Amino acid sequence: MRISLRWLRELCPVLLSDDEMAQRLTFAGLEVEGRERRALGEGVVAARVVKSAPIAGSDHLSICQVDDGEGTHQVVCGAQNYAEGDVVAMARVGVRLPGGVEIRKAKLRGVESSGMLCSPRELGLSDDHSGLLILPPRTRIGAPVEELLGLPDTIFEVNVTPNRPDALSHLGVARELSALTGVPVRMPFTQPAGSGELPARVDVEDPQRCPRYIARVIDNVRIGPSPLSIQERLRSLGVRPINTVVDATNIALLELGHPLHAFDLDKLAQNRIVVRRAREGEPITTLDGKERKLSADDLVIADAEKPVGLAGVMGGQTSEVSPTTKRVLLESAMFEPKGIRRTARRHGLHTEASHRFERGMDEETAAFAADRCAELIVELAGGRVLPGAVDRYPSPKPPTRVWVRPARISAVLGTRVPSAEVEQRLESIGLRPLEGGEERRLWAVPSWRGDLTREIDCAEEVARLRGYETIPIAIHPAGIGETAAIRAPERATAAGRAALAAHGFDEVINYSFVAERDLVALYVGQPAPAVIRVANPLTAEQGAMRLSLLPGLLRNVSYNLARGPHGLELYELGRIYLPMPDPRHPQGPLAWPAYEANHLGLALTGRKPKSWTGGGEPFDFYDLKGAVEDLLEAMGIEGVRFAPIEVPAFHPATSAALLVGDSRAGLLGQAHPQVAEHFEVPPQTFLAELNWDFLLGASRPLKSFHGVPKFPAVERDLAFVVDAGVPAEKLLEEIRTADSAHLLEEVTLFDLYRGAPVPEGKKSMAFGLTLRAADRTLTDAEADALIARIRARLEKNLGARIRA
Amino acid sequence: MIEQIEKLLGQARSELASAADEKQIEAVRVKYLGKSGSLSGLRKAMGSVPAQERPRMGKLVTDAIAQFEGLLEEARKNVSRKSLEADLQREKLDVTLPGRRLERGRRHVVSQAFDDIIEIFARLGFHVADGPEIEWDLYNFEKLGFPSDHPARDMQDTFFLETRLPPPPGSPPGTHGQQLLLRTHTSPVQVREMISHPPPVRIIAPGKVYRSDSDITHTPMFHQVECLHVEEGISMAHLRGTLDAFAKAFFGPQVKTRLRPSYFPFTEPSAEVDISHPLCDGKGCRVCKFSGWLEVLGSGMVNPDVLEGVGYDPEKYTGYAFGAGIDRLAMLRHGIDDLRSLFENDVRFLEQL
């Protein structure tokens, strides 16, 4: 809401500077978000164009002789919209215009020019740059234009919260200022209705949607431009001046906050107003020139035949006030907020009127606004207000009453506010005491404060008027047993994140929505599972809730590789969104609508960091697997296995399922070539996606101590050649299940070799074995016996050939 | 003979002194103590010494040999010390070469802020609560005082979901409450937490939230932390206390907080919270538009209607709540000026923080 301080001071003549006003209003809840100074200074004056002649050789410049009351000046001017004898705005030499331009003596096309004739835009008044600002012919020559426009002024941009429609007006802000300073409000003049029969008939068919409708008639109006000061006032507040009558309704709106509408009474069929629901599909052309089809839920103002306005939103063209209008029917009504909001949304309209009616106007102000606007129309357009008003108000609304206990207010605010102060604050915003005593009193709320219905609302009023800084600072300690524990999942998450960081993985955070085509691409020809779609995404790239963390990570890889060739190790820990019931959250009213599973995604590509000591090798599957193994170890997850698997998104030859116990806890491997192509990442990109919720469930991040071994270990190596197709896991299993394998403490693969002299189709492997008995020193003989048994098993079961 | 011994020892001393290594020392030893060495020769020459002189002379020779061996030992030590010194010099490293480092991965700056916030509130006695991001209108709006067709809904541009999922049991069919959306704030966790737990409730709920807006200060997804404390005897002074403690713990002890009246449908009284700008120390700079203050979060006393809606007695229990944008808090701490950069995931950005 734009507020003119000049106007505000007319309504509440406080002696505060602009800065002080901004401060007081902001800390009372009307935040001043911006301000604009509108001033022209003394040097821009009304001047008469005495003579104007084109400059030879220029198609638009003229030499003007201009009288500014102090003398005649020669000024070069490029505008075309004036004639000799017109009074225009001239900036004298030495003036600095609002845009920063300084007027100097200059030569244009060899012609001396002292001063500048200005357009409204050059004066910072509006965007109009079509020609000079033409002043009324009888303007005093030499008068500062500022005075004619009602300037200087400061405009505040005030952020009015949705609960305070009363503050969407100068009167409303003046009331606030009055409550804060004690300076009384000066109410503007009105034309009370009196009694009389009007030449118009009003029927309200839907009193629920239109609880009050007041009509006044003004006869014999003159339609024309409003005085410059009125035009400037409207423009400075963001409203386009139209004509005397429309401007009067807008001035009343900005002053009192209540939207009004003026109809050309003679264009209303049978001089009738009917407030009714529209018929489904009924047409109307609104003032913005758009033809609209109405819904049966829209409330319209109709005449005897057709809708002439969308009630509380926008008028219609057929009954618009025009230069030929003689009789005006002035509408001041109250419409139900929700209905207005539905209509405004349905038709994509947001107007000064709908904005206010949505937030709630009131029936009492409607009457006051009708009287005030009648006065303004007569002031601006002349004519005569016909005595009497049509007032359709079948069920007058009683004032809201609220019980207030000062002790309760003190308790909520955490500071003692004396009863006398509570009462003074409430009275300062227009509440009237009805009954009760100091401890508990009943108050009548003024009609314009529809937001005050409960004691707590009054507590807020008291708090903000006395200032939130009066509330002390206190800490409420946590009680016995209320200290938050470090839960196992938190500990496991911290350990997991530390392991990933140690491996060099940078954490990313991607949007939860992705392009659906990216999800589809992940399934490589197979149908993608059901996805949750956003109905109104900002772009199609954000249309589907992610089913996997991989699309985001793959996009991160391609984004980063395009900006520098290096190795990338990225991880994301976040939710995926599945359209199915969430097994973790109870059924019932608090069930989660969708299954929001926590996943961990990893992406790895490029080369390891290279330095003078080495490095620079390309990342491969085993780097990824190692990271996963370290992660699981850090989280205290045991019973982990990896098994080859063929699934979409992953390369069928180089991918594995992570198994914890018998459950699949994730996938890891190389990106499927088609996936790599779709996301524009290198084929050697390695990905993992793990079910984090499952891993947290399987983790034991707080480990138990098992004692340090008391007896020495025996180390033995075992090297052999087997078929290349035998998986390492199979060998380890054979080694571990040999008799007396409890003596086997650790098995490490320390060499793997293929190629000559190892025969084609075979591989050579070497394991280091650590043997130890818990209760004695192992003898060489015992160790040899165990090794022999292992050898025998490998030879027998896997056809391994032991190397010396 | 005595002169001879003295002479030999003198010779040996100077020869050993100039011996550069074990080998030369050995040569000296052989020269004096070898089979035909000059000192060993003296022993052999003992036969020609008169008998009564023999014991004295014998002792002189023995002493001379012992002395010579002492010299040998000393020379060996000398040589080995010198050779060690030379070896040490040969092994001299260029300590200015770069060390062998591990590439450490970084936490996302938002995630770092998350951890700090959880930690700070744990110290103040708050538990972490969680809720769904895909939420019913019922919990995101209606139970928080935003009825359908209410202008307060304009304060938050909402993403709605096209997908239909089974509605929450107990809500009247076909009502607005059954509309699925992406939560616009973490506040629905307040409602869920209070419905499922009797008072006292003291929680924070950090998480992702969504609004359909995108520019330098808005992204369609961002992070919030909700704070809720409902108990008997809670006042707005406790709200100020918790906010002040949090701001000081997160930004530093010099930071001040202030409250400005505002409006949120689910709090009453409501307040916007400003902190003194930690970077310019409240003196005013470009970032804080020369005011010295920055708006960081919205807060207030839990609206009695909300308490009543979850089955709490608003006459008995009061509480405060606030919701802060975590991304913005993180940006302030690190001097990041474009919110969107948080979600571009450019490693040149990630690895600086």
mmCIF file of C-alpha atoms in Angstrom, chain A residues 280-583:
data_model
loop_
_atom_site.group_PDB
_atom_site.id
_atom_site.type_symbol
_atom_site.label_atom_id
_atom_site.label_comp_id
_atom_site.label_asym_id
_atom_site.label_seq_id
_atom_site.Cartn_x
_atom_site.Cartn_y
_atom_site.Cartn_z
ATOM 1 C CA GLU A 280 -23.627 -20.010 -15.997
ATOM 2 C CA GLY A 281 -21.935 -18.793 -19.162
ATOM 3 C CA GLU A 282 -23.463 -15.311 -19.043
ATOM 4 C CA PRO A 283 -21.114 -12.820 -20.765
ATOM 5 C CA ILE A 284 -19.764 -9.517 -19.500
ATOM 6 C CA THR A 285 -17.141 -7.137 -20.836
ATOM 7 C CA THR A 286 -15.218 -5.743 -17.899
ATOM 8 C CA LEU A 287 -13.542 -2.329 -17.750
ATOM 9 C CA ASP A 288 -10.243 -3.818 -18.875
ATOM 10 C CA GLY A 289 -11.889 -4.547 -22.228
ATOM 11 C CA LYS A 290 -11.951 -8.313 -21.746
ATOM 12 C CA GLU A 291 -15.031 -10.322 -22.542
ATOM 13 C CA ARG A 292 -15.618 -12.916 -19.839
ATOM 14 C CA LYS A 293 -17.923 -15.908 -19.419
ATOM 15 C CA LEU A 294 -19.343 -15.960 -15.942
ATOM 16 C CA SER A 295 -19.828 -18.841 -13.559
ATOM 17 C CA ALA A 296 -22.948 -19.424 -11.486
ATOM 18 C CA ASP A 297 -20.737 -18.848 -8.434
ATOM 19 C CA ASP A 298 -19.858 -15.292 -9.552
ATOM 20 C CA LEU A 299 -21.778 -12.513 -7.883
ATOM 21 C CA VAL A 300 -22.693 -9.745 -10.317
ATOM 22 C CA ILE A 301 -24.175 -6.306 -10.208
ATOM 23 C CA ALA A 302 -26.806 -6.351 -12.937
ATOM 24 C CA ASP A 303 -29.331 -3.914 -14.253
ATOM 25 C CA ALA A 304 -32.784 -5.037 -15.315
ATOM 26 C CA GLU A 305 -31.280 -6.978 -18.233
ATOM 27 C CA LYS A 306 -27.636 -7.887 -17.902
ATOM 28 C CA PRO A 307 -24.612 -7.914 -15.622
ATOM 29 C CA VAL A 308 -22.977 -4.496 -15.444
ATOM 30 C CA GLY A 309 -20.168 -5.397 -13.077
ATOM 31 C CA LEU A 310 -18.359 -8.234 -11.337
ATOM 32 C CA ALA A 311 -19.332 -7.445 -7.773
ATOM 33 C CA GLY A 312 -16.421 -6.212 -5.716
ATOM 34 C CA VAL A 313 -13.900 -7.014 -8.434
ATOM 35 C CA MET A 314 -14.333 -4.872 -11.560
ATOM 36 C CA GLY A 315 -17.028 -2.797 -13.257
ATOM 37 C CA GLY A 316 -18.417 -3.478 -16.683
ATOM 38 C CA GLN A 317 -18.043 -1.392 -19.827
ATOM 39 C CA THR A 318 -21.728 -0.874 -20.617
ATOM 40 C CA SER A 319 -22.445 1.311 -17.617
ATOM 41 C CA GLU A 320 -19.058 3.027 -17.457
ATOM 42 C CA VAL A 321 -18.958 6.723 -16.595
ATOM 43 C CA SER A 322 -18.138 8.560 -19.852
ATOM 44 C CA PRO A 323 -17.789 12.181 -20.969
ATOM 45 C CA THR A 324 -21.535 12.323 -21.618
ATOM 46 C CA THR A 325 -22.551 11.031 -18.197
ATOM 47 C CA LYS A 326 -24.951 13.298 -16.362
ATOM 48 C CA ARG A 327 -26.318 11.194 -13.512
ATOM 49 C CA VAL A 328 -24.154 8.920 -11.421
ATOM 50 C CA LEU A 329 -25.279 6.043 -9.264
ATOM 51 C CA LEU A 330 -22.669 5.567 -6.560
ATOM 52 C CA GLU A 331 -22.347 2.077 -5.108
ATOM 53 C CA SER A 332 -20.896 1.404 -1.692
ATOM 54 C CA ALA A 333 -21.411 -2.187 -0.676
ATOM 55 C CA MET A 334 -20.098 -4.991 1.449
ATOM 56 C CA PHE A 335 -19.347 -8.334 -0.198
ATOM 57 C CA GLU A 336 -18.467 -11.640 1.386
ATOM 58 C CA PRO A 337 -14.652 -12.125 1.244
ATOM 59 C CA LYS A 338 -14.466 -15.769 0.138
ATOM 60 C CA GLY A 339 -16.835 -15.279 -2.783
ATOM 61 C CA ILE A 340 -14.807 -12.303 -3.993
ATOM 62 C CA ARG A 341 -11.635 -14.336 -3.769
ATOM 63 C CA ARG A 342 -13.131 -17.182 -5.787
ATOM 64 C CA THR A 343 -14.350 -14.834 -8.520
ATOM 65 C CA ALA A 344 -11.086 -12.900 -8.655
ATOM 66 C CA ARG A 345 -9.091 -16.125 -8.958
ATOM 67 C CA ARG A 346 -11.456 -17.640 -11.478
ATOM 68 C CA HIS A 347 -11.068 -14.651 -13.771
ATOM 69 C CA GLY A 348 -7.386 -14.034 -13.039
ATOM 70 C CA LEU A 349 -8.152 -10.567 -11.702
ATOM 71 C CA HIS A 350 -6.524 -8.831 -8.780
ATOM 72 C CA THR A 351 -7.823 -5.303 -8.337
ATOM 73 C CA GLU A 352 -7.695 -2.642 -5.643
ATOM 74 C CA ALA A 353 -11.302 -3.604 -4.876
ATOM 75 C CA SER A 354 -10.905 -7.393 -4.839
ATOM 76 C CA HIS A 355 -7.726 -7.114 -2.759
ATOM 77 C CA ARG A 356 -9.689 -5.306 -0.051
ATOM 78 C CA PHE A 357 -12.950 -7.233 -0.186
ATOM 79 C CA GLU A 358 -11.019 -10.518 0.028
ATOM 80 C CA ARG A 359 -9.467 -9.331 3.244
ATOM 81 C CA GLY A 360 -12.733 -8.069 4.668
ATOM 82 C CA MET A 361 -14.339 -4.652 4.504
ATOM 83 C CA ASP A 362 -17.097 -3.688 6.898
ATOM 84 C CA GLU A 363 -20.722 -2.638 6.724
ATOM 85 C CA GLU A 364 -20.291 0.528 8.793
ATOM 86 C CA THR A 365 -17.452 1.949 6.737
ATOM 87 C CA ALA A 366 -19.516 1.232 3.623
ATOM 88 C CA ALA A 367 -22.058 3.820 4.786
ATOM 89 C CA PHE A 368 -19.399 6.346 5.740
ATOM 90 C CA ALA A 369 -17.606 5.828 2.432
ATOM 91 C CA ALA A 370 -20.805 6.474 0.463
ATOM 92 C CA ASP A 371 -21.249 9.816 2.231
ATOM 93 C CA ARG A 372 -17.607 10.757 1.814
ATOM 94 C CA CYS A 373 -17.470 9.809 -1.851
ATOM 95 C CA ALA A 374 -20.649 11.765 -2.588
ATOM 96 C CA GLU A 375 -18.886 14.808 -1.145
ATOM 97 C CA LEU A 376 -15.769 14.156 -3.250
ATOM 98 C CA ILE A 377 -17.776 13.747 -6.465
ATOM 99 C CA VAL A 378 -19.429 17.092 -5.895
ATOM 100 C CA GLU A 379 -16.068 18.675 -5.095
ATOM 101 C CA LEU A 380 -14.480 17.383 -8.290
ATOM 102 C CA ALA A 381 -17.359 17.032 -10.759
ATOM 103 C CA GLY A 382 -19.827 19.528 -9.419
ATOM 104 C CA GLY A 383 -23.509 18.599 -9.565
ATOM 105 C CA ARG A 384 -25.825 17.860 -6.704
ATOM 106 C CA VAL A 385 -26.202 14.914 -4.386
ATOM 107 C CA LEU A 386 -29.817 13.846 -4.381
ATOM 108 C CA PRO A 387 -31.119 13.524 -0.868
ATOM 109 C CA GLY A 388 -31.673 10.005 0.339
ATOM 110 C CA ALA A 389 -29.934 6.694 -0.143
ATOM 111 C CA VAL A 390 -30.985 3.184 -0.986
ATOM 112 C CA ASP A 391 -29.605 1.069 1.832
ATOM 113 C CA ARG A 392 -30.152 -2.670 1.589
ATOM 114 C CA TYR A 393 -28.949 -3.983 4.952
ATOM 115 C CA PRO A 394 -31.386 -6.701 6.027
ATOM 116 C CA SER A 395 -29.482 -7.977 9.053
ATOM 117 C CA PRO A 396 -27.379 -5.278 10.686
ATOM 118 C CA LYS A 397 -24.267 -6.692 12.246
ATOM 119 C CA PRO A 398 -23.849 -6.109 15.979
ATOM 120 C CA PRO A 399 -20.396 -4.994 17.095
ATOM 121 C CA THR A 400 -17.981 -7.747 18.101
ATOM 122 C CA ARG A 401 -17.499 -8.004 21.868
ATOM 123 C CA VAL A 402 -14.373 -9.316 23.570
ATOM 124 C CA TRP A 403 -13.612 -10.085 27.207
ATOM 125 C CA VAL A 404 -10.116 -9.022 28.180
ATOM 126 C CA ARG A 405 -8.153 -9.909 31.346
ATOM 127 C CA PRO A 406 -5.062 -7.723 31.806
ATOM 128 C CA ALA A 407 -3.467 -10.459 33.925
ATOM 129 C CA ARG A 408 -3.734 -12.923 31.040
ATOM 130 C CA ILE A 409 -2.168 -10.404 28.677
ATOM 131 C CA SER A 410 0.709 -9.952 31.132
ATOM 132 C CA ALA A 411 1.138 -13.728 31.350
ATOM 133 C CA VAL A 412 1.293 -14.167 27.583
ATOM 134 C CA LEU A 413 3.705 -11.279 27.091
ATOM 135 C CA GLY A 414 5.905 -12.302 30.002
ATOM 136 C CA THR A 415 5.843 -8.841 31.518
ATOM 137 C CA ARG A 416 3.375 -7.072 33.805
ATOM 138 C CA VAL A 417 1.171 -4.625 31.930
ATOM 139 C CA PRO A 418 -0.969 -2.573 34.345
ATOM 140 C CA SER A 419 -4.750 -2.712 33.797
ATOM 141 C CA ALA A 420 -4.847 1.004 33.212
ATOM 142 C CA GLU A 421 -2.367 0.694 30.390
ATOM 143 C CA VAL A 422 -4.274 -2.192 28.783
ATOM 144 C CA GLU A 423 -7.430 -0.074 28.828
ATOM 145 C CA GLN A 424 -5.703 2.995 27.478
ATOM 146 C CA ARG A 425 -4.157 0.993 24.610
ATOM 147 C CA LEU A 426 -7.463 -0.613 23.665
ATOM 148 C CA GLU A 427 -9.271 2.721 23.738
ATOM 149 C CA SER A 428 -6.558 4.254 21.571
ATOM 150 C CA ILE A 429 -7.529 1.921 18.722
ATOM 151 C CA GLY A 430 -11.233 2.547 19.105
ATOM 152 C CA LEU A 431 -12.455 -0.182 21.469
ATOM 153 C CA ARG A 432 -15.186 0.892 23.866
ATOM 154 C CA PRO A 433 -15.610 -0.551 27.385
ATOM 155 C CA LEU A 434 -19.044 -2.072 27.912
ATOM 156 C CA GLU A 435 -19.098 -3.812 31.268
ATOM 157 C CA GLY A 436 -16.982 -5.638 33.838
ATOM 158 C CA GLY A 437 -14.153 -4.431 36.035
ATOM 159 C CA GLU A 438 -10.439 -4.007 36.176
ATOM 160 C CA GLU A 439 -9.764 -7.758 36.246
ATOM 161 C CA ARG A 440 -12.029 -8.666 33.386
ATOM 162 C CA ARG A 441 -13.782 -6.260 31.076
ATOM 163 C CA LEU A 442 -16.027 -6.588 28.025
ATOM 164 C CA TRP A 443 -15.099 -4.401 25.066
ATOM 165 C CA ALA A 444 -16.920 -3.407 21.869
ATOM 166 C CA VAL A 445 -14.625 -3.638 18.832
ATOM 167 C CA PRO A 446 -14.882 -0.937 16.140
ATOM 168 C CA SER A 447 -16.408 -2.189 12.890
ATOM 169 C CA TRP A 448 -13.196 -1.769 10.894
ATOM 170 C CA ARG A 449 -11.162 -4.081 13.131
ATOM 171 C CA GLY A 450 -12.664 -7.381 12.043
ATOM 172 C CA ASP A 451 -9.392 -9.065 13.070
ATOM 173 C CA LEU A 452 -10.044 -8.484 16.771
ATOM 174 C CA THR A 453 -12.330 -11.265 17.982
ATOM 175 C CA ARG A 454 -10.479 -12.821 20.922
ATOM 176 C CA GLU A 455 -8.560 -11.822 24.005
ATOM 177 C CA ILE A 456 -5.284 -12.931 22.384
ATOM 178 C CA ASP A 457 -5.905 -10.488 19.521
ATOM 179 C CA CYS A 458 -6.118 -7.713 22.077
ATOM 180 C CA ALA A 459 -2.933 -8.978 23.720
ATOM 181 C CA GLU A 460 -1.167 -8.496 20.401
ATOM 182 C CA GLU A 461 -2.558 -4.973 20.070
ATOM 183 C CA VAL A 462 -1.286 -4.057 23.525
ATOM 184 C CA ALA A 463 2.102 -5.624 22.805
ATOM 185 C CA ARG A 464 2.680 -3.945 19.476
ATOM 186 C CA LEU A 465 1.457 -0.529 20.612
ATOM 187 C CA ARG A 466 3.708 -0.508 23.669
ATOM 188 C CA GLY A 467 6.512 -2.021 21.589
ATOM 189 C CA TYR A 468 7.891 -5.554 21.452
ATOM 190 C CA GLU A 469 11.132 -4.237 22.929
ATOM 191 C CA THR A 470 9.308 -3.991 26.273
ATOM 192 C CA ILE A 471 9.156 -7.794 26.413
ATOM 193 C CA PRO A 472 12.026 -9.146 28.526
ATOM 194 C CA ILE A 473 14.380 -11.970 27.517
ATOM 195 C CA ALA A 474 14.004 -15.210 29.490
ATOM 196 C CA ILE A 475 15.189 -18.789 29.093
ATOM 197 C CA HIS A 476 12.957 -21.688 30.070
ATOM 198 C CA PRO A 477 15.239 -24.560 31.124
ATOM 199 C CA ALA A 478 14.632 -28.124 30.001
ATOM 200 C CA GLY A 479 13.155 -30.224 32.798
ATOM 201 C CA ILE A 480 14.434 -33.491 34.229
ATOM 202 C CA GLY A 481 14.531 -36.196 31.577
ATOM 203 C CA GLU A 482 13.888 -33.710 28.780
ATOM 204 C CA THR A 483 17.442 -33.596 27.456
ATOM 205 C CA ALA A 484 17.504 -34.823 23.877
ATOM 206 C CA ALA A 485 19.493 -38.046 23.508
ATOM 207 C CA ILE A 486 21.960 -38.659 20.672
ATOM 208 C CA ARG A 487 19.968 -41.309 18.869
ATOM 209 C CA ALA A 488 21.598 -44.205 17.057
ATOM 210 C CA PRO A 489 20.523 -43.020 13.585
ATOM 211 C CA GLU A 490 22.080 -39.614 14.239
ATOM 212 C CA ARG A 491 25.324 -41.230 15.337
ATOM 213 C CA ALA A 492 25.350 -43.575 12.350
ATOM 214 C CA THR A 493 24.627 -40.705 9.972
ATOM 215 C CA ALA A 494 27.475 -38.649 11.386
ATOM 216 C CA ALA A 495 29.859 -41.617 11.123
ATOM 217 C CA GLY A 496 28.754 -42.348 7.563
ATOM 218 C CA ARG A 497 29.171 -38.747 6.487
ATOM 219 C CA ALA A 498 32.645 -38.634 8.038
ATOM 220 C CA ALA A 499 33.634 -41.770 6.123
ATOM 221 C CA LEU A 500 32.410 -40.272 2.856
ATOM 222 C CA ALA A 501 34.264 -37.032 3.521
ATOM 223 C CA ALA A 502 37.446 -38.965 4.280
ATOM 224 C CA HIS A 503 37.072 -40.666 0.908
ATOM 225 C CA GLY A 504 36.862 -37.286 -0.780
ATOM 226 C CA PHE A 505 33.141 -37.175 -1.559
ATOM 227 C CA ASP A 506 31.646 -33.683 -1.711
ATOM 228 C CA GLU A 507 28.045 -33.403 -0.616
ATOM 229 C CA VAL A 508 25.473 -31.997 -3.039
ATOM 230 C CA ILE A 509 21.857 -30.984 -2.497
ATOM 231 C CA ASN A 510 19.587 -31.246 -5.514
ATOM 232 C CA TYR A 511 15.976 -30.230 -5.996
ATOM 233 C CA SER A 512 13.499 -32.941 -5.045
ATOM 234 C CA PHE A 513 11.794 -32.607 -8.390
ATOM 235 C CA VAL A 514 13.384 -33.662 -11.667
ATOM 236 C CA ALA A 515 12.534 -33.796 -15.338
ATOM 237 C CA GLU A 516 10.363 -36.833 -15.930
ATOM 238 C CA ARG A 517 12.399 -37.676 -19.033
ATOM 239 C CA ASP A 518 15.454 -38.032 -16.775
ATOM 240 C CA LEU A 519 13.618 -40.615 -14.685
ATOM 241 C CA VAL A 520 12.469 -42.425 -17.797
ATOM 242 C CA ALA A 521 16.033 -42.446 -19.153
ATOM 243 C CA LEU A 522 17.186 -44.176 -16.008
ATOM 244 C CA TYR A 523 15.047 -47.207 -16.778
ATOM 245 C CA VAL A 524 16.692 -47.804 -20.180
ATOM 246 C CA GLY A 525 13.725 -48.976 -22.200
ATOM 247 C CA GLN A 526 11.897 -50.596 -19.326
ATOM 248 C CA PRO A 527 8.717 -48.888 -18.118
ATOM 249 C CA ALA A 528 9.459 -46.418 -15.311
ATOM 250 C CA PRO A 529 7.491 -46.935 -12.106
ATOM 251 C CA ALA A 530 4.681 -44.621 -11.062
ATOM 252 C CA VAL A 531 5.821 -41.138 -10.154
ATOM 253 C CA ILE A 532 4.297 -38.272 -8.181
ATOM 254 C CA ARG A 533 3.788 -35.288 -10.470
ATOM 255 C CA VAL A 534 3.719 -31.609 -9.578
ATOM 256 C CA ALA A 535 0.557 -30.008 -10.967
ATOM 257 C CA ASN A 536 2.039 -26.538 -11.393
ATOM 258 C CA PRO A 537 5.819 -26.859 -11.796
ATOM 259 C CA LEU A 538 7.867 -23.773 -12.651
ATOM 260 C CA THR A 539 9.374 -25.655 -15.586
ATOM 261 C CA ALA A 540 8.973 -29.135 -17.085
ATOM 262 C CA GLU A 541 12.484 -29.818 -15.731
ATOM 263 C CA GLN A 542 10.915 -29.808 -12.276
ATOM 264 C CA GLY A 543 7.756 -31.732 -13.023
ATOM 265 C CA ALA A 544 8.221 -35.049 -11.232
ATOM 266 C CA MET A 545 9.167 -35.947 -7.666
ATOM 267 C CA ARG A 546 12.378 -37.924 -7.824
ATOM 268 C CA LEU A 547 12.281 -41.710 -7.574
ATOM 269 C CA SER A 548 16.041 -41.893 -7.353
ATOM 270 C CA LEU A 549 18.942 -39.648 -6.429
ATOM 271 C CA LEU A 550 20.831 -40.661 -9.571
ATOM 272 C CA PRO A 551 19.334 -38.194 -12.081
ATOM 273 C CA GLY A 552 20.365 -35.293 -9.866
ATOM 274 C CA LEU A 553 23.875 -36.658 -9.356
ATOM 275 C CA LEU A 554 24.289 -37.404 -13.062
ATOM 276 C CA ARG A 555 23.261 -33.831 -13.890
ATOM 277 C CA ASN A 556 25.795 -32.599 -11.313
ATOM 278 C CA VAL A 557 28.515 -34.692 -12.986
ATOM 279 C CA SER A 558 27.775 -33.352 -16.432
ATOM 280 C CA TYR A 559 27.451 -29.769 -15.114
ATOM 281 C CA ASN A 560 30.817 -29.949 -13.399
ATOM 282 C CA LEU A 561 32.690 -31.750 -16.156
ATOM 283 C CA ALA A 562 31.566 -29.054 -18.578
ATOM 284 C CA ARG A 563 33.356 -26.551 -16.337
ATOM 285 C CA GLY A 564 36.675 -28.272 -15.801
ATOM 286 C CA PRO A 565 38.197 -31.673 -16.485
ATOM 287 C CA HIS A 566 38.857 -33.335 -13.166
ATOM 288 C CA GLY A 567 37.796 -36.176 -10.989
ATOM 289 C CA LEU A 568 34.456 -35.924 -9.274
ATOM 290 C CA GLU A 569 33.291 -37.669 -6.140
ATOM 291 C CA LEU A 570 29.798 -36.561 -5.156
ATOM 292 C CA TYR A 571 27.224 -37.766 -2.699
ATOM 293 C CA GLU A 572 23.710 -36.798 -1.782
ATOM 294 C CA LEU A 573 21.750 -37.889 1.245
ATOM 295 C CA GLY A 574 18.088 -37.149 0.721
ATOM 296 C CA ARG A 575 14.579 -38.327 0.167
ATOM 297 C CA ILE A 576 12.958 -40.020 -2.779
ATOM 298 C CA TYR A 577 9.202 -39.894 -3.161
ATOM 299 C CA LEU A 578 7.182 -42.991 -3.935
ATOM 300 C CA PRO A 579 3.420 -43.005 -4.501
ATOM 301 C CA MET A 580 2.692 -45.698 -1.948
ATOM 302 C CA PRO A 581 1.960 -45.946 1.776
ATOM 303 C CA ASP A 582 4.936 -45.253 4.007
ATOM 304 C CA PRO A 583 5.749 -48.366 6.036
#
